[in-house]
Structures are given as structure tokens and as C-alpha cells.
Amino acid sequence: MKEVWDTIVIGGGQAGLALGYHLQKNGLRFLILEANERAVGSWPNYYDSLKLFSPARFSSLPGMKFPGAGDHYPLRDEVIRYLQKYAKQFRLPIQTNQRVESVEKTGDTFTIRTVSGNTYLSRTVINATGAFQHPYMPVIKGREKFRGNILHSSEYRNPTPFVNQRVVVVGAGNSAVQIAAELAEVSKTSLAVLRPVKFVKQRILGRDLHFWIRALGFDTFPIWRFGGVVPRSRAVIDLGQYKERLAAGKPDQRLMFSSFHADGVIWPDGTTERVDTVIFATGYRPHLVHLRNMGALDSEGRPLQTAGISTTVPGLYYVGLEGQRSFASATLRGVGPDAKFVVQKLLRHLKK
Ligand code: FAD
């Protein structure tokens, strides 16, 4: 007889690892299935210079402090090392190179199949595949004619390939501003926006922004309990220099171009300009195709859930969705409390 696990976690990023910590603490029998060869989530795919917007003090997963001084802002590779150490310290049962291709439910049992041909049975499933897996680019007129480079911010690593180019970065969020500021050092770079970038200071009255977010209860207020949706902040965290750089025109900020032409873009005032590269920092969309046969998703592929609990499939849960329970749900600091909450709900389900 094939073993029936208490739960299978899909995805071995920070969400999957934080879940592992709480599942283990509660004595549950589980596995974490990770598509890649390392369980460090999407962090290796983010750009080289990425520095966390929250200091180490506010970037820990449950049970293990983020190393180093509490007020330093860790780099991408420090996060990767931290996640590796975390999985090792708690000896989490991770199976790598196991991309889940389908999940089905028959009676009370889930069947999980991976691309490599393995099948697992479980009483519950927790999806932790990340909110930033499927890059989104808007459709812009004339794109097919453009002979330059088009890429999504998820493909951007560092400025080297763009030295002395004419570059346009599309978007007004953190990634757009950070990438455009970095490129403006080596190339003529513009930030193309629908609305002017809004900034929020990283340090207020001598404290990091995240101190105030926590102190004022923004990370913990259960808006979903009152039927509300967690609002999404569009503000860019100003790490001290971005606002100044934009004001100085490095990069300059302009209204989004109206279309492409063969060699560049056409700005709203009709001016045409030659452009080498356009980088879309225009976000991500859900990518939960492995859950599509269970009635778990809406017509646009978004999970039907409240606070991480599927509203259509009993025993199916999520951790790491944007705005799942708070502003912080899809971040290092927010994923631990969400994992704990979901594991408590799952325990109740298993006792039924
Ligand atoms: P991911 O890290 O995406 O991990 C999901 C895992 O699931 C991956 O390992 C993937 O291989 C695996 N997977 C996916 N599909 C399957 C499948 N079908 N089967 C098996 N495995 C699968 N947060 C912060 O706290 N601070 C920051 O400064 C910060 N900066 C960010 C900068 C950028 C550019 C982006 C995009 C996000 C940033 N975030 C930041 C947000 C968030 O913390 C990260 O996106 C983080 O990687 C999310 O972790 P996760 O575990 O939810 O998802």
C-alpha cells in the first residue's frame, strides 16, 4: 500500500520552509516537493544587486534569526545562504527535482503527480509555489515591429549587457525604480510610468519603516475576517537615494510610451525615439496550472481562497500569496505567521 502523508507541501521556497518548521513542530508526516535542485525559492533568479527592503531584524523565518547585525539590509545571496541553512538546521524532508504537474482529489485523498513520474498520496495539500513565478507584460501596440530587445525584469541580472545603450524601464514599483537607477549609471535610461512614482521613506524618525508597520499593526490586522481585501501599496521604498536620482533625471521619469516602432518607441507627445532595450517591470500573474482540475481556481487562474484556505476544495491550503492575510504575506517577515495559521487550520481538518 502506498503511504498516505498528512500533507504535501508544493514548493520549497521560504513559504515551503516556514511551513516545514510548523508542520514538524506539530508532529505531522509530510514532504516538501521542490521543482528545482535546491530549495531556495526564486531568490537565485532575482537581480544580482538586490538588497532586501526590510532589515535582518524583520526578515527572519520562524525559529531561526537572520544572521548579522539586526539593522543591516541583507543582499540576495545572504537570503539564499540563510534558506539553505534553515532547511539543514531543521532537517526538513525536502524532495528536490520534483515539479508537481497535477493535483487531484478523490474522496478524502489527494493524488499529487510530478513531471519526473512520481505519485504521492496525502490527506491535505499546501501550495507554496510563490506569487512571482509567471512574469506579466502588457500588450503594447507595434511590439511585433520592434527590432530591439524586450525583456521582463525577471530576466534582468545586472547592467553589464546594457552599457551605453538607450534603455526604457516600464513600471513604477520597487523593481522598476531599482533597476532603472542602476542602469542610469551606465546607460541613458528612462522610467516609463502610467502614474508618477510614489515614495515612502525607508527610515522614519530614526527607525526602519518595518518597525512602524509592525508597531501600528498593519502586518497583523485581520482585514479578511471582516470580508475586506488587503490593500496593495504602490509606494516605492526609498533606500535613501532613489527620489533624489529621479529628481536629477538619472533616470528620468516620463509618461508611458504609446507604441513601439521598428527602432524604438513613440512617446505620448508624438516624439519618436530610437531605443535599444525595453525592460518591463510590470509584475507577475498567478501560475497554478497544477491545481486546474479540482475547481480550486477562478476563470483567470487565481486561487479561490480566504486567508490561505481554499473555499472550494476542503483540505487544500496556500501560503505565500500576495495579501493572503496581510501586507507582509508574500515576504520573509510575513510568511511565518501565515504558515503557522494555515497549519493550525490544517490540524483541525485532519482531526475531523
Ligand atoms: P518562491 O521564492 O517563488 O518559491 C517557490 C518555490 O516553489 C520555488 O522554489 C519553485 O521552484 C517552487 N515551485 C514552483 N512551482 C512548482 C511546482 N509546480 N512543483 C514544485 N515546486 C514548484 N520579500 C522580502 O521579504 N524582502 C525583499 O526585499 C523582497 N524583494 C523582492 C524582490 C523581487 C524582485 C521579487 C520578485 C520579490 C521580492 N520579495 C521580497 C518577495 C518575496 O519574499 C520573494 O518573492 C520570495 O521569493 C517568495 O517566496 P515564496 O517561497 O513564496 O516563493
XYZ file of C-alpha atoms and ligand atoms in Angstrom:
405
model
C 0.000 0.000 0.000
C 1.275 3.462 -0.872
C 1.905 5.775 2.107
C -0.719 8.499 2.666
C 1.014 11.625 4.038
C -0.716 14.084 6.392
C 0.222 16.788 3.952
C 2.309 17.501 0.868
C 3.807 20.981 0.517
C 4.325 22.080 -3.093
C 7.292 24.459 -3.373
C 10.493 24.734 -1.364
C 10.989 28.491 -1.096
C 10.698 30.488 2.126
C 6.945 29.696 2.291
C 7.531 25.936 1.980
C 10.357 26.038 4.528
C 8.371 28.061 7.089
C 5.561 25.548 6.640
C 8.039 22.728 7.199
C 9.041 24.280 10.522
C 5.431 24.431 11.791
C 4.421 21.032 10.396
C 7.402 19.416 12.090
C 6.695 21.211 15.373
C 3.205 19.697 15.312
C 4.489 16.185 14.632
C 2.882 15.865 11.203
C 4.056 13.448 8.495
C 4.821 15.487 5.409
C 7.057 16.087 2.400
C 8.099 19.275 0.635
C 8.282 18.829 -3.156
C 10.547 21.320 -4.910
C 10.812 21.655 -8.698
C 14.453 22.816 -8.730
C 17.608 21.163 -7.493
C 17.900 23.484 -4.468
C 15.181 24.544 -2.021
C 15.950 28.264 -2.020
C 12.859 29.504 -3.835
C 13.103 32.115 -6.567
C 15.863 34.142 -4.906
C 18.650 32.999 -7.303
C 16.522 34.354 -10.182
C 16.323 37.898 -8.792
C 18.821 40.555 -9.968
C 22.363 40.459 -8.608
C 22.341 43.740 -6.672
C 19.036 43.058 -4.876
C 19.133 44.257 -1.286
C 16.200 43.396 0.979
C 13.816 46.259 1.696
C 13.468 45.008 5.275
C 16.484 44.862 7.637
C 17.685 41.496 9.001
C 15.737 42.110 12.226
C 12.472 41.950 10.231
C 13.496 39.234 7.761
C 13.588 36.055 9.828
C 11.626 32.873 9.324
C 10.213 31.130 12.435
C 12.764 29.514 14.748
C 15.969 30.969 13.283
C 17.228 34.562 13.350
C 18.510 36.088 10.136
C 22.282 36.338 10.750
C 24.274 39.554 11.086
C 23.517 42.934 12.624
C 19.782 43.451 13.070
C 19.766 46.758 11.209
C 21.681 45.687 8.080
C 19.799 45.190 4.824
C 20.762 41.706 3.561
C 21.785 41.023 -0.034
C 20.114 38.428 -2.252
C 22.889 35.863 -1.730
C 22.666 36.206 2.064
C 18.994 35.198 1.762
C 19.954 32.148 -0.308
C 22.531 31.082 2.298
C 20.026 31.658 5.102
C 17.380 29.465 3.428
C 19.914 26.682 2.842
C 20.990 26.810 6.489
C 17.356 26.851 7.615
C 16.429 23.682 5.713
C 19.541 21.956 7.049
C 19.115 23.038 10.667
C 15.548 21.699 10.887
C 16.301 18.681 8.655
C 13.240 19.395 6.578
C 12.052 16.483 4.411
C 12.579 18.107 1.016
C 12.499 16.195 -2.256
C 14.162 18.247 -4.990
C 13.720 17.969 -8.794
C 10.057 17.155 -8.187
C 7.944 19.571 -10.219
C 4.278 18.917 -9.457
C 2.257 18.746 -12.667
C -1.148 17.815 -11.275
C -3.121 17.503 -8.069
C -6.430 15.651 -7.964
C -8.786 14.767 -5.152
C -10.782 11.547 -4.918
C -12.858 11.141 -1.761
C -10.657 12.404 1.083
C -7.341 11.718 -0.623
C -5.217 13.938 -2.829
C -3.062 12.428 -5.582
C -0.028 14.527 -6.477
C 1.910 13.714 -9.657
C 5.290 15.105 -10.613
C 6.866 15.633 -14.028
C 9.563 13.104 -13.113
C 6.883 10.415 -12.846
C 6.406 10.131 -9.069
C 2.995 9.898 -7.416
C 2.251 10.863 -3.806
C -0.948 10.470 -1.769
C -1.932 12.831 1.045
C -4.843 13.930 3.190
C -4.139 17.623 2.603
C -2.061 19.770 0.242
C -0.431 23.154 0.830
C 0.549 25.159 -2.219
C 3.640 27.303 -1.652
C 4.780 27.903 -5.224
C 5.237 31.678 -4.873
C 3.461 34.770 -6.100
C 6.222 35.727 -8.538
C 6.523 32.765 -10.896
C 4.741 33.955 -14.021
C 6.059 37.257 -15.477
C 3.427 39.606 -16.898
C 3.951 42.056 -19.777
C 1.143 44.309 -21.070
C 0.272 44.236 -24.770
C 1.630 47.410 -26.408
C 0.825 48.493 -29.955
C 3.555 47.807 -32.523
C 5.526 45.439 -30.347
C 5.887 42.909 -33.152
C 7.668 45.543 -35.312
C 10.281 46.467 -32.680
C 13.754 45.197 -33.604
C 15.418 45.972 -30.257
C 15.469 43.874 -27.074
C 12.424 43.347 -24.900
C 12.736 41.630 -21.560
C 10.880 41.237 -18.301
C 12.520 42.380 -15.067
C 12.648 38.713 -14.003
C 15.249 38.196 -16.774
C 17.393 41.176 -15.724
C 20.538 40.334 -13.730
C 22.937 43.318 -13.897
C 23.758 46.398 -16.037
C 26.705 44.879 -17.961
C 24.826 43.962 -21.200
C 23.264 47.453 -21.371
C 26.333 49.726 -21.121
C 25.968 52.840 -23.357
C 22.547 51.741 -24.594
C 19.303 53.728 -24.714
C 17.072 51.860 -22.248
C 13.457 52.309 -21.161
C 12.246 50.587 -17.983
C 8.454 50.285 -17.772
C 6.833 50.316 -14.321
C 6.576 52.335 -11.136
C 7.230 49.755 -8.428
C 10.288 48.832 -6.367
C 11.899 46.628 -9.051
C 11.343 49.209 -11.818
C 12.928 52.020 -9.817
C 15.843 49.929 -8.529
C 16.688 48.537 -11.971
C 16.314 51.920 -13.720
C 18.518 53.651 -11.115
C 21.209 51.010 -11.532
C 21.071 51.209 -15.348
C 21.177 55.006 -15.336
C 24.776 54.720 -14.077
C 25.900 53.084 -17.333
C 23.282 53.959 -19.953
C 20.763 56.632 -20.912
C 17.754 55.301 -19.027
C 14.148 56.457 -18.703
C 11.461 55.150 -16.434
C 8.125 54.942 -18.296
C 5.167 55.154 -15.895
C 1.369 55.327 -16.026
C 1.343 57.367 -12.790
C 4.259 59.187 -11.136
C 6.271 57.028 -8.727
C 5.226 57.434 -5.092
C 7.897 57.065 -2.441
C 7.836 56.052 1.173
C 10.945 56.651 3.285
C 12.812 53.594 4.493
C 13.692 55.324 7.771
C 11.172 57.421 9.677
C 12.119 59.171 12.948
C 15.316 57.125 13.071
C 13.554 53.749 12.761
C 13.123 51.427 9.789
C 9.694 51.603 8.123
C 9.019 47.987 9.140
C 9.249 48.949 12.819
C 6.323 51.344 12.297
C 4.353 48.875 10.161
C 4.592 46.346 12.971
C 4.023 48.882 15.777
C 0.872 50.212 14.090
C -0.452 46.690 13.483
C -0.567 46.905 9.648
C 1.081 43.462 9.383
C -1.357 41.787 11.715
C -4.752 43.495 11.355
C -7.095 40.667 10.163
C -8.936 42.658 7.492
C -10.008 39.402 5.772
C -12.051 38.480 8.890
C -14.285 41.473 8.089
C -14.625 40.492 4.445
C -12.037 43.073 3.360
C -9.183 42.691 0.903
C -5.666 43.644 1.957
C -4.880 46.858 0.040
C -1.749 46.778 -2.140
C 0.757 49.515 -1.538
C 2.121 51.078 -4.737
C 4.759 53.089 -2.880
C 8.427 52.508 -3.613
C 10.667 52.210 -0.580
C 13.270 54.955 -0.900
C 16.525 53.437 0.202
C 17.916 56.949 0.599
C 18.816 57.847 -2.956
C 16.056 56.909 -5.419
C 13.897 60.008 -5.008
C 16.942 62.250 -5.450
C 18.124 60.342 -8.506
C 14.753 60.607 -10.208
C 14.593 64.310 -9.406
C 18.042 64.670 -11.000
C 16.862 62.844 -14.141
C 19.062 59.772 -13.599
C 16.845 58.027 -14.664
C 14.284 60.487 -15.964
C 10.621 59.694 -15.385
C 8.158 60.017 -18.282
C 4.605 59.067 -19.104
C 4.401 55.603 -20.663
C 5.076 55.488 -24.413
C 2.023 54.900 -26.597
C 3.515 52.384 -29.038
C 6.638 50.803 -30.463
C 8.102 51.480 -33.891
C 10.730 49.376 -35.627
C 13.693 51.088 -33.908
C 12.227 52.405 -30.708
C 9.183 53.926 -29.058
C 6.659 56.714 -29.674
C 6.094 58.947 -26.636
C 2.604 60.387 -25.860
C 3.515 63.793 -27.418
C 4.221 62.013 -30.717
C 8.037 62.148 -30.489
C 9.722 59.044 -31.836
C 12.954 57.868 -30.281
C 15.481 55.155 -31.010
C 15.678 52.672 -28.129
C 17.919 49.628 -27.744
C 16.190 47.838 -24.865
C 12.827 47.961 -23.123
C 12.565 46.233 -19.742
C 9.081 45.552 -18.406
C 8.998 45.617 -14.605
C 5.261 45.092 -14.756
C 4.716 42.336 -12.211
C 3.518 38.767 -12.203
C 0.305 36.759 -12.535
C -0.717 33.547 -10.745
C 0.587 30.305 -12.162
C -1.215 27.415 -10.526
C -1.832 25.183 -13.537
C -1.193 22.037 -11.481
C -4.381 22.840 -9.476
C -6.615 23.461 -12.509
C -8.539 20.162 -12.456
C -10.009 20.486 -8.977
C -12.256 23.545 -9.173
C -9.734 25.370 -7.000
C -9.194 28.354 -9.328
C -11.336 31.124 -10.771
C -11.684 31.727 -14.520
C -8.442 33.775 -14.503
C -6.454 31.107 -12.693
C -6.496 32.821 -9.286
C -6.993 30.614 -6.244
C -10.439 30.674 -4.659
C -9.360 31.126 -1.046
C -9.686 33.179 2.110
C -6.644 33.667 4.331
C -4.943 30.719 2.616
C -7.816 28.244 2.972
C -9.396 27.011 -0.240
C -13.076 27.943 -0.319
C -13.907 25.185 -2.818
C -11.617 22.231 -2.033
C -11.538 21.083 1.628
C -8.004 20.162 2.670
C -6.292 22.489 0.160
C -4.291 25.447 1.529
C -1.951 28.200 0.321
C 0.977 30.082 1.838
C 2.906 32.918 0.187
C 0.076 34.558 -1.792
C 0.233 38.337 -2.008
C -2.146 39.901 0.521
C -3.201 36.465 1.786
C -3.646 37.704 5.359
C -1.622 40.924 5.498
C 0.653 43.314 3.592
C 3.540 41.036 4.526
C 2.130 37.681 3.375
C 4.441 37.290 0.375
C 7.560 38.486 2.225
C 10.141 36.917 4.514
C 8.721 38.588 7.610
C 5.091 37.732 6.868
C 5.312 34.138 5.747
C 5.994 32.623 9.194
C 2.761 33.823 10.843
C 0.759 32.764 7.766
C 2.377 29.297 7.799
C 1.512 28.910 11.494
C -2.098 29.966 10.866
C -2.540 27.551 7.960
C -1.003 24.630 9.878
C -3.464 25.251 12.739
C -6.381 25.136 10.293
C -4.968 22.005 8.667
C -4.652 20.275 12.065
C -8.328 20.922 12.717
C -9.192 19.489 9.306
C -7.153 16.321 9.980
C -8.953 15.765 13.325
C -12.400 15.846 11.713
P 9.368 31.431 -4.314
O 10.574 32.008 -3.719
O 8.942 31.792 -5.656
O 9.443 29.857 -4.109
C 8.501 28.996 -4.674
C 9.175 27.671 -4.922
O 8.210 26.784 -5.474
C 10.316 27.759 -5.930
O 11.469 27.170 -5.367
C 9.806 26.974 -7.146
O 10.843 26.269 -7.804
C 8.820 26.015 -6.495
N 7.770 25.603 -7.421
C 7.020 26.374 -8.251
N 6.133 25.627 -8.935
C 6.310 24.334 -8.501
C 5.691 23.102 -8.828
N 4.692 23.028 -9.724
N 6.138 21.977 -8.195
C 7.133 22.039 -7.263
N 7.764 23.189 -6.927
C 7.340 24.330 -7.546
N 10.472 39.899 0.027
C 11.079 40.381 1.137
O 10.758 39.959 2.261
N 12.067 41.323 1.044
C 12.517 41.773 -0.172
O 13.384 42.629 -0.213
C 11.939 41.231 -1.365
N 12.383 41.618 -2.578
C 11.830 41.044 -3.699
C 12.325 41.416 -4.959
C 11.793 40.863 -6.115
C 12.373 41.237 -7.451
C 10.718 39.958 -6.025
C 10.091 39.378 -7.265
C 10.203 39.602 -4.777
C 10.754 40.129 -3.600
N 10.276 39.778 -2.325
C 10.872 40.296 -1.214
C 9.054 38.968 -2.178
C 9.242 37.517 -1.703
O 9.870 37.458 -0.440
C 10.014 36.657 -2.699
O 9.364 36.698 -3.943
C 10.137 35.191 -2.283
O 10.927 34.534 -3.223
C 8.769 34.486 -2.143
O 8.972 33.231 -1.540
P 7.977 32.009 -1.803
O 8.514 30.837 -1.086
O 6.581 32.432 -1.531
O 8.057 31.788 -3.371
